[in-house]
Short mmCIF file of C-alpha atoms in Angstrom, two decimals:
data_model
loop_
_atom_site.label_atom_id
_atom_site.label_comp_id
_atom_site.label_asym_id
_atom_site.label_seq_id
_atom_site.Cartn_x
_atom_site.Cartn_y
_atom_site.Cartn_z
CA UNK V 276 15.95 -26.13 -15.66
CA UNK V 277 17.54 -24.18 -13.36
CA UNK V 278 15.18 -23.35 -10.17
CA UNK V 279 14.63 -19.74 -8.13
CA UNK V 280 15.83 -19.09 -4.63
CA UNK V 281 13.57 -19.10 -2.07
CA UNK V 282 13.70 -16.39 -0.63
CA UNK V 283 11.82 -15.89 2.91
CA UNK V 284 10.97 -12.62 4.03
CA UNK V 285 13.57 -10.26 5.06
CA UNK V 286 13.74 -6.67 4.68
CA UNK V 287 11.70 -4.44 2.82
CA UNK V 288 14.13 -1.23 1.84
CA UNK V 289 13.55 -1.54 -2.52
CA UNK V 290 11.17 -3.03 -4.77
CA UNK V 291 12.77 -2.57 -7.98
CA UNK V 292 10.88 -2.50 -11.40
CA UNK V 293 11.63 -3.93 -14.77
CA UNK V 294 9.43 -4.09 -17.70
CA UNK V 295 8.05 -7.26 -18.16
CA UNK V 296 8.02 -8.16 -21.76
CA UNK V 297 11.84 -7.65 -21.88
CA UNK V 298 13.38 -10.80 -20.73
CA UNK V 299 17.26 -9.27 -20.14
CA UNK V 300 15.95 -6.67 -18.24
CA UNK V 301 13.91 -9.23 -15.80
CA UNK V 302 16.65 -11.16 -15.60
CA UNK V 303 19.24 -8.68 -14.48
CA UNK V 304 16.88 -7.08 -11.90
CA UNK V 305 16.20 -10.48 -9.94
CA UNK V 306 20.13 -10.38 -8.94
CA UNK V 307 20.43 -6.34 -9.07
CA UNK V 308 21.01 -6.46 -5.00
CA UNK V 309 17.13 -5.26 -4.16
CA UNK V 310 15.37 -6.74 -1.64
CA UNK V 311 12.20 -7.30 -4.28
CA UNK V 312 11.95 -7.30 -7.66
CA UNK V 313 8.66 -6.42 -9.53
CA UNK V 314 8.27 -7.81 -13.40
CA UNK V 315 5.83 -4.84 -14.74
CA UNK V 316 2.73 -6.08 -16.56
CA UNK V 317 1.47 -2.16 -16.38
CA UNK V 318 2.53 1.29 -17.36
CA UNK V 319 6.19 -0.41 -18.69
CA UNK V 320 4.32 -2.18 -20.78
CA UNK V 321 2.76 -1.44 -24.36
CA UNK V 322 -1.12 -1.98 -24.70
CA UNK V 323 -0.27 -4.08 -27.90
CA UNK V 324 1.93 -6.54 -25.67
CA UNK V 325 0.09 -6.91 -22.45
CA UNK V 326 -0.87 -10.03 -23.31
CA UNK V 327 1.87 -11.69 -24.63
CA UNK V 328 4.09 -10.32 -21.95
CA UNK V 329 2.65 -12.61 -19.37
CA UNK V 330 4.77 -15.71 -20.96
CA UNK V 331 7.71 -13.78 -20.02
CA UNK V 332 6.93 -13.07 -17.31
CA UNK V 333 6.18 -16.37 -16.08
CA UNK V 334 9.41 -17.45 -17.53
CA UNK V 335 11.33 -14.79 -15.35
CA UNK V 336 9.70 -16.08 -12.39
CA UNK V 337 11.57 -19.52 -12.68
CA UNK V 338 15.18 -17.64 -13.42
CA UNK V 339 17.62 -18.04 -9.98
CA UNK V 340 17.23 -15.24 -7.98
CA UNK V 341 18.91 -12.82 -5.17
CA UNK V 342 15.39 -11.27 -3.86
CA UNK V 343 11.59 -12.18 -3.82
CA UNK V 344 9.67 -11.32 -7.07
CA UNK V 345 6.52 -9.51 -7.16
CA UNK V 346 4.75 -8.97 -10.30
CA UNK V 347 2.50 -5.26 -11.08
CA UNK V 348 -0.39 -6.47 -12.88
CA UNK V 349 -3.00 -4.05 -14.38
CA UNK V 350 -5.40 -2.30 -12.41
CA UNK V 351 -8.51 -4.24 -11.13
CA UNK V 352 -10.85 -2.17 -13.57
CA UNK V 353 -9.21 -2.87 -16.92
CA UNK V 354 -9.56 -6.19 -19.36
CA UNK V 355 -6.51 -7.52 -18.32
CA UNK V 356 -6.27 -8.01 -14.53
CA UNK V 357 -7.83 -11.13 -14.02
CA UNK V 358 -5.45 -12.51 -17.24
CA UNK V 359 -2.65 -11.39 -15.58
CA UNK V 360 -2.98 -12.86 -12.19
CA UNK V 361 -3.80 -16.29 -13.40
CA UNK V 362 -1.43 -16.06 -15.52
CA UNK V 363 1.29 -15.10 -12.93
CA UNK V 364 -0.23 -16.89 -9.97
CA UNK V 365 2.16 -20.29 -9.46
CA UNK V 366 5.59 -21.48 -8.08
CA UNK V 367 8.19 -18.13 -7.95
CA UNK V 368 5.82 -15.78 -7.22
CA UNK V 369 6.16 -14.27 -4.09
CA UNK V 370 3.87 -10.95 -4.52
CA UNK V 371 1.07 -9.60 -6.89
CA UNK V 372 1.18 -5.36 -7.06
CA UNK V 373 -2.00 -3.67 -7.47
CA UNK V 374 -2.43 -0.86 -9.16
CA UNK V 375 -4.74 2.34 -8.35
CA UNK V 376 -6.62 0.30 -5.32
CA UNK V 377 -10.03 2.61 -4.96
CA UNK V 378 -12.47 -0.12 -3.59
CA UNK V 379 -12.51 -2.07 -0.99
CA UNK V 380 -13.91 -5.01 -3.35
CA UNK V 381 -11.35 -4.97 -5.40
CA UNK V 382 -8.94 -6.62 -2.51
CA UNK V 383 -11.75 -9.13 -1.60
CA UNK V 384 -12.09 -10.48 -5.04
CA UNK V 385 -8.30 -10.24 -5.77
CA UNK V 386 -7.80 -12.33 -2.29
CA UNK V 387 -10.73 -15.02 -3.85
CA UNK V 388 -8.98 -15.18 -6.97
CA UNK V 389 -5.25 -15.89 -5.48
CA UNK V 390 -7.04 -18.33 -2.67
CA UNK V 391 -9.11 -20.27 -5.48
CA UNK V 392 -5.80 -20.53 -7.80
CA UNK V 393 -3.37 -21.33 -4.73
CA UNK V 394 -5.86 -24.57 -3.87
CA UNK V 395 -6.17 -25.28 -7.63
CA UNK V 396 -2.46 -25.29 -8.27
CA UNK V 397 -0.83 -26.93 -4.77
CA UNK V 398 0.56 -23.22 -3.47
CA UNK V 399 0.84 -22.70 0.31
CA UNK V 400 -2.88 -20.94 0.99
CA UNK V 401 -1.96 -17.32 1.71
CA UNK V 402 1.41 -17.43 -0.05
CA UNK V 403 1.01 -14.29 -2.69
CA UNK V 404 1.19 -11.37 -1.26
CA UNK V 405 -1.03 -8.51 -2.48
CA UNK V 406 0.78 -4.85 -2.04
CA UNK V 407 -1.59 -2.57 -3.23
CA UNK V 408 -0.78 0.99 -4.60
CA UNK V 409 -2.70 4.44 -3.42
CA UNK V 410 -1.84 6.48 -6.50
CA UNK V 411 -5.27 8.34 -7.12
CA UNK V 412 -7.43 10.85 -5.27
CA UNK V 413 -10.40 8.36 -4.66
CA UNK V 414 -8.02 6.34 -3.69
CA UNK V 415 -6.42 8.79 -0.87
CA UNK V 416 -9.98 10.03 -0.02
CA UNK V 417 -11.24 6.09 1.06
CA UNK V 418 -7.47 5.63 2.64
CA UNK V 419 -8.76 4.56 6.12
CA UNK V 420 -11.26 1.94 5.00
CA UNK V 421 -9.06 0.35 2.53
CA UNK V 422 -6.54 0.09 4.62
CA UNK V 423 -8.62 -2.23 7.38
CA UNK V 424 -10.48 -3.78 4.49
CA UNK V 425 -6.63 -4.82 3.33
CA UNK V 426 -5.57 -5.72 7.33
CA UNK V 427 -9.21 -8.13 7.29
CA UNK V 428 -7.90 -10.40 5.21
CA UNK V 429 -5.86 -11.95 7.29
CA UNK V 430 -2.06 -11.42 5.84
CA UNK V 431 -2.37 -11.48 1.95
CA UNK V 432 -2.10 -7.84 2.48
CA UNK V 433 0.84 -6.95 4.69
CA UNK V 434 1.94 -3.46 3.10
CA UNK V 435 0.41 -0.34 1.37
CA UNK V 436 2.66 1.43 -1.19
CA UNK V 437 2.62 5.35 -2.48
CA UNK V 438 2.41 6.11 -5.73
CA UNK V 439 3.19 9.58 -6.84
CA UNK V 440 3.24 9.64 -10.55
CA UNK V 441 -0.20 8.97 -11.11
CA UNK V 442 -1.38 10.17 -7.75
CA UNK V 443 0.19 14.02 -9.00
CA UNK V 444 -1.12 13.58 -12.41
CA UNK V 445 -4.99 12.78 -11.14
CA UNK V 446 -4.86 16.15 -8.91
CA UNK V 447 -3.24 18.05 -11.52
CA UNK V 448 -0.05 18.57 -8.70
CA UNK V 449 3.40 19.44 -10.03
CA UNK V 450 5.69 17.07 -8.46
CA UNK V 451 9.20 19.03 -7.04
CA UNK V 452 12.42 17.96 -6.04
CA UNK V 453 11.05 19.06 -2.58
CA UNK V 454 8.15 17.11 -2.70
CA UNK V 455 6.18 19.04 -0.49
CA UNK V 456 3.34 18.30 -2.61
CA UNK V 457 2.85 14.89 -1.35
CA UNK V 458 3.56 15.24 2.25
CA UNK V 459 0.21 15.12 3.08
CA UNK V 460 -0.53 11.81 0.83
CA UNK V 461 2.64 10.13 2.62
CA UNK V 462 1.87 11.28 6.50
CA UNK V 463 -1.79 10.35 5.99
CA UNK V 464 -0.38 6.49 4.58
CA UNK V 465 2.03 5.69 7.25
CA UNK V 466 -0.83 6.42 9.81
CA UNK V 467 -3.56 4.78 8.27
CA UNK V 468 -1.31 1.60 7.70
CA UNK V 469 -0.39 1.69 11.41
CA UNK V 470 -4.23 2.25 12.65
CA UNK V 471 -4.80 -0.62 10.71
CA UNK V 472 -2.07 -2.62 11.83
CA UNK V 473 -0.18 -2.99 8.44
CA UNK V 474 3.18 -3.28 8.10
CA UNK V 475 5.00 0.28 7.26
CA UNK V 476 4.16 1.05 3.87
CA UNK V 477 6.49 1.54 1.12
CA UNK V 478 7.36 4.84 -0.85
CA UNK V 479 6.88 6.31 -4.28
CA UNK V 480 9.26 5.73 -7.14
CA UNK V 481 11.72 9.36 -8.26
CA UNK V 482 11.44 10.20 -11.58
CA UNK V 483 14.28 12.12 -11.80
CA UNK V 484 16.65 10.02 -12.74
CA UNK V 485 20.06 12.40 -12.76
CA UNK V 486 18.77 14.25 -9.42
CA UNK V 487 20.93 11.87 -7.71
CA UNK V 488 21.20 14.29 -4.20
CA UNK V 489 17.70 15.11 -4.32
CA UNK V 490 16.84 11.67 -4.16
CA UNK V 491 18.78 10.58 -1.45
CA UNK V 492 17.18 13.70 0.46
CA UNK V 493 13.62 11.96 -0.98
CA UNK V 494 14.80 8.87 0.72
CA UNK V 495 15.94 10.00 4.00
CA UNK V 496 12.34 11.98 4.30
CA UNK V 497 10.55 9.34 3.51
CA UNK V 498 12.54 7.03 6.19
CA UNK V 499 11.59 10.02 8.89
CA UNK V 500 8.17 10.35 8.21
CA UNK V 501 8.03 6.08 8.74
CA UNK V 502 7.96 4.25 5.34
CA UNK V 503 10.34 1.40 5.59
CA UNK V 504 11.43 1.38 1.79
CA UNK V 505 11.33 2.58 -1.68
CA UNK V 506 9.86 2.01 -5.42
CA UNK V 507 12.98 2.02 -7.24
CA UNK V 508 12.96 2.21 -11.35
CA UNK V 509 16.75 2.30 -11.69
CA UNK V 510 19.27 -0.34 -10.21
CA UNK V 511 21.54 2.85 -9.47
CA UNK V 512 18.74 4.42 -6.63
CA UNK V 513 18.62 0.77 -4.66
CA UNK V 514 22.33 1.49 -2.88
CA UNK V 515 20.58 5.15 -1.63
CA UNK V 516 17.36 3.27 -0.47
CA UNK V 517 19.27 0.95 1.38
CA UNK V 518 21.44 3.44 2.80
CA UNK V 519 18.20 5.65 3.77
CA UNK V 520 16.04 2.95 5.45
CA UNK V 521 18.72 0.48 7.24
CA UNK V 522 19.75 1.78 10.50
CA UNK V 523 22.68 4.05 10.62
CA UNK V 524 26.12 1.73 12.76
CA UNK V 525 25.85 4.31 15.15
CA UNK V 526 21.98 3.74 16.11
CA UNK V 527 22.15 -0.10 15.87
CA UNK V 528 25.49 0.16 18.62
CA UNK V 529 22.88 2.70 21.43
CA UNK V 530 20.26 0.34 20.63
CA UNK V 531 22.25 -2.34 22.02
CA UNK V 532 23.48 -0.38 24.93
CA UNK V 533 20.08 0.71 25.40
CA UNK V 534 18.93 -2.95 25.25
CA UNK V 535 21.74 -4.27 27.97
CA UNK V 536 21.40 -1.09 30.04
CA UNK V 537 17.42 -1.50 30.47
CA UNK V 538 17.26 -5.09 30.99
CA UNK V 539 20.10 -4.49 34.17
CA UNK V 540 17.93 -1.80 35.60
CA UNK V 541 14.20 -3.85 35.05
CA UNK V 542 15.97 -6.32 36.96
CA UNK V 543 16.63 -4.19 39.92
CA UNK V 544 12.93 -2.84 39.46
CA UNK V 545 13.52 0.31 37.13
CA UNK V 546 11.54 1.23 34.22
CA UNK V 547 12.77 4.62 33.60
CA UNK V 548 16.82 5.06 33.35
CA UNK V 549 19.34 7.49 30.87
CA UNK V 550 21.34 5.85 28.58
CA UNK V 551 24.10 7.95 27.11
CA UNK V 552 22.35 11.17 28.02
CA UNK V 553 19.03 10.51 26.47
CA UNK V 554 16.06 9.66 29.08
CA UNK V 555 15.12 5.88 28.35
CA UNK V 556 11.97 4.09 29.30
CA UNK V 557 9.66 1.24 27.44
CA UNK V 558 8.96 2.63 24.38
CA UNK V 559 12.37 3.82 23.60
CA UNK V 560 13.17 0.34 24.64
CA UNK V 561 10.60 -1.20 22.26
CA UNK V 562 12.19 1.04 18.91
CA UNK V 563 15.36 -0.21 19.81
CA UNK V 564 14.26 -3.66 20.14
CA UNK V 565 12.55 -2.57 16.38
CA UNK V 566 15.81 -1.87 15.22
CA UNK V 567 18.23 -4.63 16.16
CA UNK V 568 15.37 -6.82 14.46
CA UNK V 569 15.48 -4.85 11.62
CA UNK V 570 19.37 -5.40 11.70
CA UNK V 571 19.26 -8.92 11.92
CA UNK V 572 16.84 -9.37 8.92
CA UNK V 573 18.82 -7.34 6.22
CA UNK V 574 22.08 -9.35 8.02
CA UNK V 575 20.12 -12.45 7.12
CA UNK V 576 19.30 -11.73 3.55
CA UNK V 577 23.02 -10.58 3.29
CA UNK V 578 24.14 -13.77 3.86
CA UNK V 579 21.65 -15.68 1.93
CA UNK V 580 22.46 -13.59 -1.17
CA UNK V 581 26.47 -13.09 -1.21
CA UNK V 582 28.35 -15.01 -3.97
CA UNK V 583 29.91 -18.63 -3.05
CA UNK V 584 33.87 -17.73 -1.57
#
């Protein structure tokens, strides 16, 4: 049998979905070019076949991949998340997605449960990720303390992630092209994540599948207001994530002028210079720095991923 990739961390722009209980589907969306991939033991998948769709699952986790794979199992609260993680939890499995996170309990015992089953079953301790979802108002309303409970537990939790469909459906919201509706959900996520010291969190998935320039907009708001990537549910929207949240040619060549430009004046004692008209001190400095990093990692993955010559 064939084994995955490994895949080490890298960027973060799309996690793209698939349902889990149909095997071509999983197959095709570990080498559809995202940066993640997440096998769907939730909403994709039919009350009737939650169970059964954990064997293949599993199986998809051994296929050869292009990206890391991250599995959505159900939320904490139903009969089926603690099946689903141990069923889920072993070699290929780079990330568990939880649903609807409302308690701060629910991380700890999901963090027991991975750290008991890593020991158990010779996994590095720490390897699964956990990337919760905010997708409900008592969720949103308890943001602060979940996020710090998630940032406590010492790197199983790196990211939050926004999700809109259920979030708009528990406050009764109608969700717009504009999305002004969850503004306030998204601004009040990338700070909390930040005061928490998270990594940026990643953005909600768009519905609207033939609102192709309306998404792109979606994405290029979402980059602004400081996610660094996307829920995709169609291979077509991971090109416009990528575009949205890698930086533009044009930035990545001023943040290395900025870079050269800075380090030549700190050494002649300046902190505070202008660098193609724009006024340039440390924490410009420090974004650029940001940046080029960011530049280097999807540069990395690039080359891990592209076909043999």
């Amino acid at each position: 049998m064939e084994v995955p990739m490994t895949i080490p961390a890298g960027p973060n722009r799309s996690f793209l979905f698939a349902p889990g209980d149909h095997p071509r589907r999983a197959e095709k969306v570990l080498t559809a070019g995202a940066d993640a991939a997440i096998l769907d033991l939730e909403d994709a998948v039919a009350i009737a076949a939650k169970v059964a769709a954990r064997d293949a699952v599993r199986a998809g986790l051994q296929r050869p991949r292009t990206c890391r794979a991250f599995v959505r199992v159900n939320a904490f609260g139903t009969e089926w998340c603690f099946g689903d993680i141990q069923s889920v939890a072993g070699p290929g499995l780079d990330g568990i997605v939880l649903p609807k996170l409302e308690e701060a309990g629910e991380l700890l015992a999901v963090d027991w449960m991975l750290s008991a089953l890593e020991r158990e079953r010779g996994l590095p301790p720490g390897g699964i990720e956990v990337m919760p979802l905010l997708e409900t108002a008592r969720g949103l309303a308890r943001l602060d303390g979940l996020a710090r409970a998630a940032a406590a537990l010492g790197g199983r939790v790196r990211r939050l992630a926004f999700g809109a469909g259920d979030y708009t459906l528990d406050l009764g919201i109608a969700w717009g092209l504009a999305e002004t509706e969850l503004e306030t959900a998204r601004a009040a996520i990338v700070l909390a994540s930040r005061a928490a010291g998270l990594d940026a969190p990643i953005d909600t998935v768009w519905i609207e599948l033939r609102e192709a320039e309306a998404y792109r907009a979606s994405c290029a708001r979402g980059a602004a207001l400081g996610f660094q990537g996307r829920l995709c549910i169609h291979p077509d929207q991971v090109a416009a994530a990528h575009a949205a949240y890698s930086p533009p040619a044009e930035e990545l060549a001023r943040a290395r002028r900025i870079m050269a430009a800075f380090a030549e004046a700190e050494a002649r004692g300046l902190a505070s210079i202008q660098v193609d008209g724009r006024f340039v001190d440390y924490p410009i400095v420090e974004r650029a720095r940001r940046m080029l990093a960011l530049a280097d990692r999807i540069a990395a993955k690039e080359v891990l991923t592209a076909p043999p010559a």
